[in-house]
């Protein structure tokens, strides 16, 4: 009989989720039975959805749904292969051309998820002896992608969140002969805060570093007609690569990178997460094509989204909550304690409001928060309900 330590011991010892379930405050994996966007059904009850990334409300738009249905009728349910081999259909090429045009970059390349997009770009571009330099609050997928680069003997360094002094300190310490890629969220996913792009670009330029921005939470929210962070600062030509996801504004699933022809072409022929994974489904791509048209033709949706989010932000601020800094579609309420965050979440859930509980590993201890996010299609009554329930429970739990 072997005395080797069992690899699965950690799994058998992991009891936290079961303990929280036993307390009745488990905030994860709750199945939605039906959804119209701003309102969803759980266990036969209707709740206001205040935690979705469906920013423009397009997942419930008939035009987007029909585009997916038509694509299934024409191409079937799956491409059954990678883009590289048999998995490219006309729709992929059409979307790449239209997105390159929309983002004012030479080329675009699609991936099957936003997560895979970072994994396709970072370890492909940053190799042995080169540096990937990340903001400390970057999305987990970018951290995972940077660790993949480390697996190929690249170096991974982080700078303090949105601190341009610290970025400069980090860049100063990197030898001149090593190539550098600075990677940052355009709009940070936990807080909704916008990156200090003008200073980041200036510093990157001085140190000869290239830039990748993850605009997952920026597209459809900020910039000219929703073109995201570089457009917001009028700096599209100063950012080397922009990536994003289709799972938020675009009401679908998948990801993309846009940039110079040679860079995108290199990623296309070398990225493992692209070459060895099945391509985005025709239904997903067709939904994005339709959403993109709506995004371009109905800018009033973006205005509505911002008006809605500002309304809740002001309401929660006036009620006395501590909010993370943001002027985008995310409003994160700082609770600062893991158990209190889950109890607050459950009370909101019972009162008919669905939000996201951000605890470890999503945030560092002490930064636990309830993250809310809004849609262009929320009505005032939905937003008022969010503010009212937050205020009542906040008082009850001594948060305000
Ligand atoms: C900043 C950021 N990047 C990447 C992703 C991953 O995108 P996807 O959900 O399409 O895999 C997300 C999604 O949560 C995100 O917020």
GROMACS .gro file of C-alpha atoms and ligand atoms in nm:
model
  416
    1UNK     CA    1   0.000   0.000   0.000
    2UNK     CA    2   0.149   0.337  -0.101
    3UNK     CA    3   0.200   0.605   0.166
    4UNK     CA    4   0.197   0.884  -0.096
    5UNK     CA    5  -0.004   1.193   0.002
    6UNK     CA    6  -0.338   1.183  -0.178
    7UNK     CA    7  -0.371   1.454  -0.442
    8UNK     CA    8  -0.744   1.478  -0.370
    9UNK     CA    9  -0.701   1.549   0.004
   10UNK     CA   10  -0.752   1.922  -0.054
   11UNK     CA   11  -1.088   1.847  -0.221
   12UNK     CA   12  -1.208   1.624   0.061
   13UNK     CA   13  -1.095   1.889   0.314
   14UNK     CA   14  -1.274   2.174   0.132
   15UNK     CA   15  -1.587   2.236   0.338
   16UNK     CA   16  -1.639   2.613   0.315
   17UNK     CA   17  -1.903   2.599   0.037
   18UNK     CA   18  -2.103   2.332   0.221
   19UNK     CA   19  -2.082   2.528   0.547
   20UNK     CA   20  -2.211   2.844   0.380
   21UNK     CA   21  -2.490   2.644   0.210
   22UNK     CA   22  -2.591   2.502   0.549
   23UNK     CA   23  -2.622   2.860   0.676
   24UNK     CA   24  -2.852   2.937   0.381
   25UNK     CA   25  -2.640   3.227   0.253
   26UNK     CA   26  -2.455   3.063  -0.039
   27UNK     CA   27  -2.446   3.333  -0.312
   28UNK     CA   28  -2.324   3.133  -0.611
   29UNK     CA   29  -2.450   2.908  -0.894
   30UNK     CA   30  -2.820   2.985  -0.844
   31UNK     CA   31  -3.008   2.870  -1.154
   32UNK     CA   32  -3.217   3.132  -1.330
   33UNK     CA   33  -3.541   2.982  -1.461
   34UNK     CA   34  -3.638   3.257  -1.702
   35UNK     CA   35  -3.503   3.598  -1.795
   36UNK     CA   36  -3.623   3.910  -1.974
   37UNK     CA   37  -3.301   4.098  -1.892
   38UNK     CA   38  -3.377   4.340  -1.606
   39UNK     CA   39  -3.611   4.092  -1.437
   40UNK     CA   40  -3.529   3.722  -1.381
   41UNK     CA   41  -3.709   3.429  -1.217
   42UNK     CA   42  -3.566   3.217  -0.937
   43UNK     CA   43  -3.773   2.947  -0.768
   44UNK     CA   44  -4.093   3.093  -0.911
   45UNK     CA   45  -4.008   3.443  -0.779
   46UNK     CA   46  -3.927   3.749  -0.990
   47UNK     CA   47  -3.614   3.943  -0.895
   48UNK     CA   48  -3.459   4.262  -1.030
   49UNK     CA   49  -3.131   4.163  -1.195
   50UNK     CA   50  -2.869   4.412  -1.079
   51UNK     CA   51  -2.560   4.203  -1.140
   52UNK     CA   52  -2.557   4.119  -1.509
   53UNK     CA   53  -2.311   4.245  -1.770
   54UNK     CA   54  -2.589   4.255  -2.029
   55UNK     CA   55  -2.526   4.631  -2.043
   56UNK     CA   56  -2.742   4.727  -2.338
   57UNK     CA   57  -3.008   4.465  -2.267
   58UNK     CA   58  -2.940   4.293  -2.600
   59UNK     CA   59  -2.966   3.929  -2.485
   60UNK     CA   60  -3.345   3.975  -2.484
   61UNK     CA   61  -3.366   4.175  -2.808
   62UNK     CA   62  -3.571   3.996  -3.077
   63UNK     CA   63  -3.339   4.112  -3.355
   64UNK     CA   64  -3.040   3.954  -3.181
   65UNK     CA   65  -3.228   3.635  -3.099
   66UNK     CA   66  -3.350   3.600  -3.458
   67UNK     CA   67  -3.000   3.654  -3.596
   68UNK     CA   68  -2.884   3.356  -3.387
   69UNK     CA   69  -3.177   3.141  -3.496
   70UNK     CA   70  -3.116   3.221  -3.864
   71UNK     CA   71  -2.746   3.135  -3.826
   72UNK     CA   72  -2.832   2.800  -3.671
   73UNK     CA   73  -3.066   2.726  -3.959
   74UNK     CA   74  -2.793   2.806  -4.210
   75UNK     CA   75  -2.474   2.675  -4.044
   76UNK     CA   76  -2.596   2.435  -3.773
   77UNK     CA   77  -2.526   2.450  -3.401
   78UNK     CA   78  -2.146   2.413  -3.400
   79UNK     CA   79  -1.847   2.460  -3.628
   80UNK     CA   80  -1.709   2.135  -3.483
   81UNK     CA   81  -1.349   2.243  -3.517
   82UNK     CA   82  -1.091   2.516  -3.467
   83UNK     CA   83  -1.073   2.833  -3.677
   84UNK     CA   84  -0.737   2.706  -3.799
   85UNK     CA   85  -0.882   2.393  -3.957
   86UNK     CA   86  -1.247   2.339  -4.048
   87UNK     CA   87  -1.411   2.578  -3.803
   88UNK     CA   88  -1.417   2.906  -4.000
   89UNK     CA   89  -1.746   3.014  -4.157
   90UNK     CA   90  -1.828   3.334  -4.349
   91UNK     CA   91  -1.973   3.490  -4.034
   92UNK     CA   92  -1.635   3.482  -3.855
   93UNK     CA   93  -1.469   3.673  -4.139
   94UNK     CA   94  -1.755   3.920  -4.165
   95UNK     CA   95  -1.746   3.995  -3.791
   96UNK     CA   96  -1.365   4.033  -3.792
   97UNK     CA   97  -1.388   4.287  -4.073
   98UNK     CA   98  -1.670   4.479  -3.913
   99UNK     CA   99  -1.506   4.493  -3.571
  100UNK     CA  100  -1.171   4.607  -3.714
  101UNK     CA  101  -1.360   4.882  -3.891
  102UNK     CA  102  -1.562   4.978  -3.579
  103UNK     CA  103  -1.254   4.992  -3.354
  104UNK     CA  104  -1.050   5.172  -3.622
  105UNK     CA  105  -0.772   4.914  -3.625
  106UNK     CA  106  -0.626   4.722  -3.921
  107UNK     CA  107  -0.728   4.371  -3.821
  108UNK     CA  108  -0.942   4.172  -3.576
  109UNK     CA  109  -0.922   3.811  -3.462
  110UNK     CA  110  -1.203   3.626  -3.284
  111UNK     CA  111  -1.169   3.380  -2.996
  112UNK     CA  112  -1.427   3.150  -2.836
  113UNK     CA  113  -1.432   3.336  -2.501
  114UNK     CA  114  -1.286   3.653  -2.354
  115UNK     CA  115  -1.084   3.437  -2.115
  116UNK     CA  116  -0.922   3.256  -2.407
  117UNK     CA  117  -0.849   3.586  -2.580
  118UNK     CA  118  -0.600   3.693  -2.311
  119UNK     CA  119  -0.451   3.344  -2.317
  120UNK     CA  120  -0.415   3.372  -2.693
  121UNK     CA  121  -0.246   3.711  -2.689
  122UNK     CA  122  -0.018   3.735  -2.385
  123UNK     CA  123   0.187   3.411  -2.395
  124UNK     CA  124   0.207   3.437  -2.775
  125UNK     CA  125   0.346   3.791  -2.774
  126UNK     CA  126   0.552   3.780  -2.452
  127UNK     CA  127   0.820   3.513  -2.469
  128UNK     CA  128   1.153   3.410  -2.314
  129UNK     CA  129   1.326   3.702  -2.139
  130UNK     CA  130   1.046   3.946  -2.223
  131UNK     CA  131   0.819   4.118  -1.969
  132UNK     CA  132   0.445   4.132  -1.914
  133UNK     CA  133   0.361   4.419  -1.677
  134UNK     CA  134   0.012   4.412  -1.525
  135UNK     CA  135  -0.203   4.639  -1.309
  136UNK     CA  136  -0.262   4.462  -0.975
  137UNK     CA  137  -0.641   4.479  -1.025
  138UNK     CA  138  -0.644   4.326  -1.373
  139UNK     CA  139  -0.905   4.061  -1.443
  140UNK     CA  140  -0.813   3.707  -1.333
  141UNK     CA  141  -0.798   3.588  -1.695
  142UNK     CA  142  -0.512   3.830  -1.767
  143UNK     CA  143  -0.325   3.708  -1.460
  144UNK     CA  144  -0.370   3.347  -1.576
  145UNK     CA  145  -0.251   3.440  -1.925
  146UNK     CA  146   0.056   3.616  -1.780
  147UNK     CA  147   0.139   3.308  -1.574
  148UNK     CA  148   0.125   3.109  -1.899
  149UNK     CA  149   0.389   3.346  -2.037
  150UNK     CA  150   0.602   3.275  -1.727
  151UNK     CA  151   0.580   2.907  -1.826
  152UNK     CA  152   0.779   3.003  -2.135
  153UNK     CA  153   1.043   3.185  -1.928
  154UNK     CA  154   0.894   3.533  -1.967
  155UNK     CA  155   0.889   3.763  -1.663
  156UNK     CA  156   0.563   3.876  -1.498
  157UNK     CA  157   0.563   4.195  -1.290
  158UNK     CA  158   0.274   4.386  -1.134
  159UNK     CA  159   0.233   4.752  -1.043
  160UNK     CA  160   0.003   4.908  -0.780
  161UNK     CA  161  -0.349   4.959  -0.909
  162UNK     CA  162  -0.375   5.252  -1.153
  163UNK     CA  163  -0.057   5.402  -1.003
  164UNK     CA  164   0.149   5.554  -1.281
  165UNK     CA  165   0.436   5.625  -1.037
  166UNK     CA  166   0.457   5.256  -0.958
  167UNK     CA  167   0.430   5.162  -1.326
  168UNK     CA  168   0.725   5.390  -1.396
  169UNK     CA  169   0.922   5.238  -1.108
  170UNK     CA  170   0.863   4.891  -1.253
  171UNK     CA  171   0.957   4.993  -1.607
  172UNK     CA  172   1.277   5.161  -1.485
  173UNK     CA  173   1.394   4.831  -1.339
  174UNK     CA  174   1.357   4.636  -1.665
  175UNK     CA  175   1.671   4.599  -1.881
  176UNK     CA  176   1.665   4.802  -2.204
  177UNK     CA  177   1.711   4.493  -2.423
  178UNK     CA  178   1.391   4.324  -2.296
  179UNK     CA  179   1.060   4.381  -2.477
  180UNK     CA  180   0.768   4.489  -2.255
  181UNK     CA  181   0.390   4.447  -2.284
  182UNK     CA  182   0.182   4.657  -2.041
  183UNK     CA  183  -0.157   4.493  -1.983
  184UNK     CA  184  -0.449   4.663  -1.810
  185UNK     CA  185  -0.826   4.663  -1.793
  186UNK     CA  186  -0.968   4.974  -1.960
  187UNK     CA  187  -1.254   4.970  -1.707
  188UNK     CA  188  -1.165   4.762  -1.403
  189UNK     CA  189  -1.406   4.475  -1.358
  190UNK     CA  190  -1.448   4.486  -0.980
  191UNK     CA  191  -1.474   4.862  -0.929
  192UNK     CA  192  -1.580   5.002  -1.267
  193UNK     CA  193  -1.296   5.257  -1.244
  194UNK     CA  194  -1.143   5.385  -1.570
  195UNK     CA  195  -0.769   5.349  -1.628
  196UNK     CA  196  -0.545   5.657  -1.635
  197UNK     CA  197  -0.478   5.602  -2.004
  198UNK     CA  198  -0.314   5.935  -2.098
  199UNK     CA  199  -0.038   5.887  -1.840
  200UNK     CA  200  -0.002   5.516  -1.910
  201UNK     CA  201   0.047   5.588  -2.282
  202UNK     CA  202   0.302   5.861  -2.211
  203UNK     CA  203   0.505   5.637  -1.979
  204UNK     CA  204   0.482   5.336  -2.214
  205UNK     CA  205   0.609   5.553  -2.495
  206UNK     CA  206   0.905   5.678  -2.294
  207UNK     CA  207   1.010   5.324  -2.203
  208UNK     CA  208   0.940   5.167  -2.543
  209UNK     CA  209   0.668   4.937  -2.405
  210UNK     CA  210   0.371   4.805  -2.602
  211UNK     CA  211   0.014   4.823  -2.466
  212UNK     CA  212  -0.275   4.575  -2.447
  213UNK     CA  213  -0.605   4.706  -2.303
  214UNK     CA  214  -0.883   4.469  -2.199
  215UNK     CA  215  -1.198   4.666  -2.275
  216UNK     CA  216  -1.449   4.401  -2.163
  217UNK     CA  217  -1.641   4.648  -1.943
  218UNK     CA  218  -1.577   4.957  -2.155
  219UNK     CA  219  -1.723   4.873  -2.495
  220UNK     CA  220  -2.084   4.983  -2.522
  221UNK     CA  221  -2.033   5.194  -2.210
  222UNK     CA  222  -1.772   5.467  -2.275
  223UNK     CA  223  -1.604   5.622  -2.579
  224UNK     CA  224  -1.758   5.751  -2.903
  225UNK     CA  225  -2.070   5.540  -2.965
  226UNK     CA  226  -1.940   5.287  -2.714
  227UNK     CA  227  -1.599   5.228  -2.873
  228UNK     CA  228  -1.434   5.193  -2.533
  229UNK     CA  229  -1.145   5.340  -2.338
  230UNK     CA  230  -0.900   5.447  -2.613
  231UNK     CA  231  -1.185   5.627  -2.788
  232UNK     CA  232  -1.294   5.791  -2.459
  233UNK     CA  233  -0.948   5.953  -2.440
  234UNK     CA  234  -0.917   6.004  -2.817
  235UNK     CA  235  -0.610   5.775  -2.818
  236UNK     CA  236  -0.706   5.483  -3.043
  237UNK     CA  237  -0.384   5.513  -3.243
  238UNK     CA  238  -0.173   5.516  -2.922
  239UNK     CA  239  -0.292   5.176  -2.794
  240UNK     CA  240  -0.132   4.881  -2.973
  241UNK     CA  241  -0.395   4.615  -2.903
  242UNK     CA  242  -0.748   4.621  -2.763
  243UNK     CA  243  -0.926   4.306  -2.661
  244UNK     CA  244  -1.272   4.239  -2.528
  245UNK     CA  245  -1.552   3.995  -2.482
  246UNK     CA  246  -1.890   3.936  -2.641
  247UNK     CA  247  -2.045   3.821  -2.312
  248UNK     CA  248  -2.129   4.171  -2.193
  249UNK     CA  249  -2.247   4.453  -2.423
  250UNK     CA  250  -2.271   4.224  -2.727
  251UNK     CA  251  -2.515   3.983  -2.559
  252UNK     CA  252  -2.332   3.672  -2.678
  253UNK     CA  253  -2.022   3.463  -2.610
  254UNK     CA  254  -1.667   3.496  -2.744
  255UNK     CA  255  -1.381   3.743  -2.753
  256UNK     CA  256  -1.167   3.948  -2.992
  257UNK     CA  257  -0.841   4.132  -3.032
  258UNK     CA  258  -0.786   4.427  -3.266
  259UNK     CA  259  -0.455   4.578  -3.374
  260UNK     CA  260  -0.199   4.614  -3.651
  261UNK     CA  261  -0.211   4.361  -3.936
  262UNK     CA  262   0.124   4.195  -3.861
  263UNK     CA  263   0.055   4.160  -3.489
  264UNK     CA  264  -0.290   4.005  -3.536
  265UNK     CA  265  -0.155   3.782  -3.813
  266UNK     CA  266   0.120   3.655  -3.579
  267UNK     CA  267  -0.130   3.580  -3.302
  268UNK     CA  268  -0.359   3.407  -3.555
  269UNK     CA  269  -0.087   3.163  -3.656
  270UNK     CA  270   0.067   3.101  -3.313
  271UNK     CA  271  -0.197   3.132  -3.037
  272UNK     CA  272  -0.258   2.798  -2.873
  273UNK     CA  273  -0.600   2.895  -2.732
  274UNK     CA  274  -0.715   2.974  -3.086
  275UNK     CA  275  -0.556   2.688  -3.276
  276UNK     CA  276  -0.647   2.412  -3.030
  277UNK     CA  277  -1.003   2.514  -2.943
  278UNK     CA  278  -1.330   2.506  -3.138
  279UNK     CA  279  -1.434   2.832  -3.302
  280UNK     CA  280  -1.720   3.052  -3.175
  281UNK     CA  281  -2.056   2.902  -3.274
  282UNK     CA  282  -2.246   3.053  -3.569
  283UNK     CA  283  -2.527   3.150  -3.330
  284UNK     CA  284  -2.284   3.342  -3.106
  285UNK     CA  285  -2.118   3.524  -3.397
  286UNK     CA  286  -2.447   3.616  -3.562
  287UNK     CA  287  -2.572   3.762  -3.234
  288UNK     CA  288  -2.262   3.984  -3.214
  289UNK     CA  289  -2.303   4.101  -3.574
  290UNK     CA  290  -2.658   4.210  -3.498
  291UNK     CA  291  -2.565   4.366  -3.163
  292UNK     CA  292  -2.289   4.565  -3.331
  293UNK     CA  293  -2.540   4.718  -3.572
  294UNK     CA  294  -2.769   4.807  -3.282
  295UNK     CA  295  -2.477   4.956  -3.090
  296UNK     CA  296  -2.389   5.176  -3.388
  297UNK     CA  297  -2.746   5.278  -3.469
  298UNK     CA  298  -2.895   5.324  -3.123
  299UNK     CA  299  -2.651   5.536  -2.918
  300UNK     CA  300  -2.944   5.631  -2.694
  301UNK     CA  301  -2.902   5.290  -2.530
  302UNK     CA  302  -2.559   5.395  -2.402
  303UNK     CA  303  -2.701   5.722  -2.270
  304UNK     CA  304  -2.980   5.531  -2.092
  305UNK     CA  305  -2.727   5.291  -1.940
  306UNK     CA  306  -2.523   5.574  -1.794
  307UNK     CA  307  -2.832   5.764  -1.671
  308UNK     CA  308  -2.956   5.445  -1.501
  309UNK     CA  309  -2.624   5.368  -1.337
  310UNK     CA  310  -2.570   5.726  -1.222
  311UNK     CA  311  -2.917   5.721  -1.065
  312UNK     CA  312  -2.833   5.416  -0.852
  313UNK     CA  313  -2.484   5.544  -0.772
  314UNK     CA  314  -2.626   5.871  -0.643
  315UNK     CA  315  -2.899   5.688  -0.449
  316UNK     CA  316  -2.657   5.454  -0.274
  317UNK     CA  317  -2.409   5.733  -0.209
  318UNK     CA  318  -2.683   5.949  -0.056
  319UNK     CA  319  -2.788   5.654   0.162
  320UNK     CA  320  -2.436   5.652   0.308
  321UNK     CA  321  -2.275   5.347   0.142
  322UNK     CA  322  -1.903   5.339   0.070
  323UNK     CA  323  -1.868   5.296  -0.307
  324UNK     CA  324  -1.568   5.209  -0.521
  325UNK     CA  325  -1.473   5.495  -0.760
  326UNK     CA  326  -1.660   5.454  -1.090
  327UNK     CA  327  -1.853   5.645  -1.355
  328UNK     CA  328  -1.922   5.342  -1.575
  329UNK     CA  329  -2.200   5.078  -1.558
  330UNK     CA  330  -2.063   4.912  -1.240
  331UNK     CA  331  -2.142   5.030  -0.886
  332UNK     CA  332  -1.955   4.832  -0.621
  333UNK     CA  333  -2.063   4.870  -0.260
  334UNK     CA  334  -1.781   4.800  -0.014
  335UNK     CA  335  -1.884   4.575   0.277
  336UNK     CA  336  -1.534   4.475   0.391
  337UNK     CA  337  -1.622   4.145   0.556
  338UNK     CA  338  -1.678   3.805   0.396
  339UNK     CA  339  -1.963   3.679   0.616
  340UNK     CA  340  -2.147   4.014   0.619
  341UNK     CA  341  -2.121   4.029   0.240
  342UNK     CA  342  -2.291   3.690   0.206
  343UNK     CA  343  -2.560   3.773   0.463
  344UNK     CA  344  -2.628   4.105   0.286
  345UNK     CA  345  -2.641   3.922  -0.046
  346UNK     CA  346  -2.898   3.671   0.088
  347UNK     CA  347  -3.118   3.942   0.235
  348UNK     CA  348  -3.117   4.127  -0.098
  349UNK     CA  349  -3.198   3.801  -0.276
  350UNK     CA  350  -3.492   3.736  -0.044
  351UNK     CA  351  -3.610   4.094  -0.091
  352UNK     CA  352  -3.609   4.051  -0.471
  353UNK     CA  353  -3.275   4.199  -0.582
  354UNK     CA  354  -3.000   3.990  -0.743
  355UNK     CA  355  -2.642   4.126  -0.720
  356UNK     CA  356  -2.292   3.976  -0.717
  357UNK     CA  357  -2.111   3.893  -0.395
  358UNK     CA  358  -1.740   3.958  -0.443
  359UNK     CA  359  -1.536   3.767  -0.187
  360UNK     CA  360  -1.209   3.576  -0.211
  361UNK     CA  361  -1.066   3.487  -0.465
  362UNK     CA  362  -1.243   3.767  -0.656
  363UNK     CA  363  -1.112   4.035  -0.418
  364UNK     CA  364  -0.852   4.060  -0.140
  365UNK     CA  365  -0.967   4.016   0.225
  366UNK     CA  366  -1.104   4.347   0.355
  367UNK     CA  367  -1.225   4.449   0.007
  368UNK     CA  368  -1.535   4.226   0.003
  369UNK     CA  369  -1.811   4.398  -0.188
  370UNK     CA  370  -2.152   4.369  -0.346
  371UNK     CA  371  -2.106   4.451  -0.710
  372UNK     CA  372  -2.405   4.588  -0.894
  373UNK     CA  373  -2.421   4.659  -1.266
  374UNK     CA  374  -2.700   4.799  -1.478
  375UNK     CA  375  -2.869   4.782  -1.815
  376UNK     CA  376  -3.007   5.031  -2.063
  377UNK     CA  377  -3.337   4.843  -2.028
  378UNK     CA  378  -3.383   4.884  -1.650
  379UNK     CA  379  -3.692   5.090  -1.562
  380UNK     CA  380  -3.697   5.350  -1.282
  381UNK     CA  381  -3.904   5.119  -1.062
  382UNK     CA  382  -3.628   4.852  -1.085
  383UNK     CA  383  -3.361   5.103  -0.987
  384UNK     CA  384  -3.569   5.242  -0.701
  385UNK     CA  385  -3.617   4.890  -0.568
  386UNK     CA  386  -3.241   4.833  -0.569
  387UNK     CA  387  -3.177   5.157  -0.376
  388UNK     CA  388  -3.460   5.095  -0.128
  389UNK     CA  389  -3.367   4.735  -0.046
  390UNK     CA  390  -2.997   4.820  -0.016
  391UNK     CA  391  -3.081   5.104   0.224
  392UNK     CA  392  -3.314   4.896   0.443
  393UNK     CA  393  -3.072   4.604   0.472
  394UNK     CA  394  -2.770   4.833   0.504
  395UNK     CA  395  -2.928   4.990   0.814
  396UNK     CA  396  -3.033   4.654   0.956
  397UNK     CA  397  -2.677   4.516   0.926
  398UNK     CA  398  -2.509   4.835   1.044
  399UNK     CA  399  -2.331   4.892   0.712
  400UNK     CA  400  -2.475   5.245   0.692
  401LIG     C1  401  -1.199   4.234  -1.785
  401LIG     C2  402  -1.243   4.098  -1.830
  401LIG     N1  403  -1.167   4.030  -1.918
  401LIG     C3  404  -1.203   3.908  -1.961
  401LIG     C4  405  -1.318   3.847  -1.919
  401LIG     C5  406  -1.352   3.710  -1.965
  401LIG     O1  407  -1.450   3.715  -2.064
  401LIG     P1  408  -1.544   3.590  -2.095
  401LIG     O2  409  -1.652   3.590  -1.994
  401LIG     O3  410  -1.592   3.616  -2.233
  401LIG     O4  411  -1.460   3.466  -2.089
  401LIG     C6  412  -1.402   3.916  -1.831
  401LIG     C7  413  -1.529   3.854  -1.788
  401LIG     O5  414  -1.565   3.843  -1.676
  401LIG     C8  415  -1.363   4.043  -1.785
  401LIG     O6  416  -1.439   4.110  -1.697
   0.00000   0.00000   0.00000
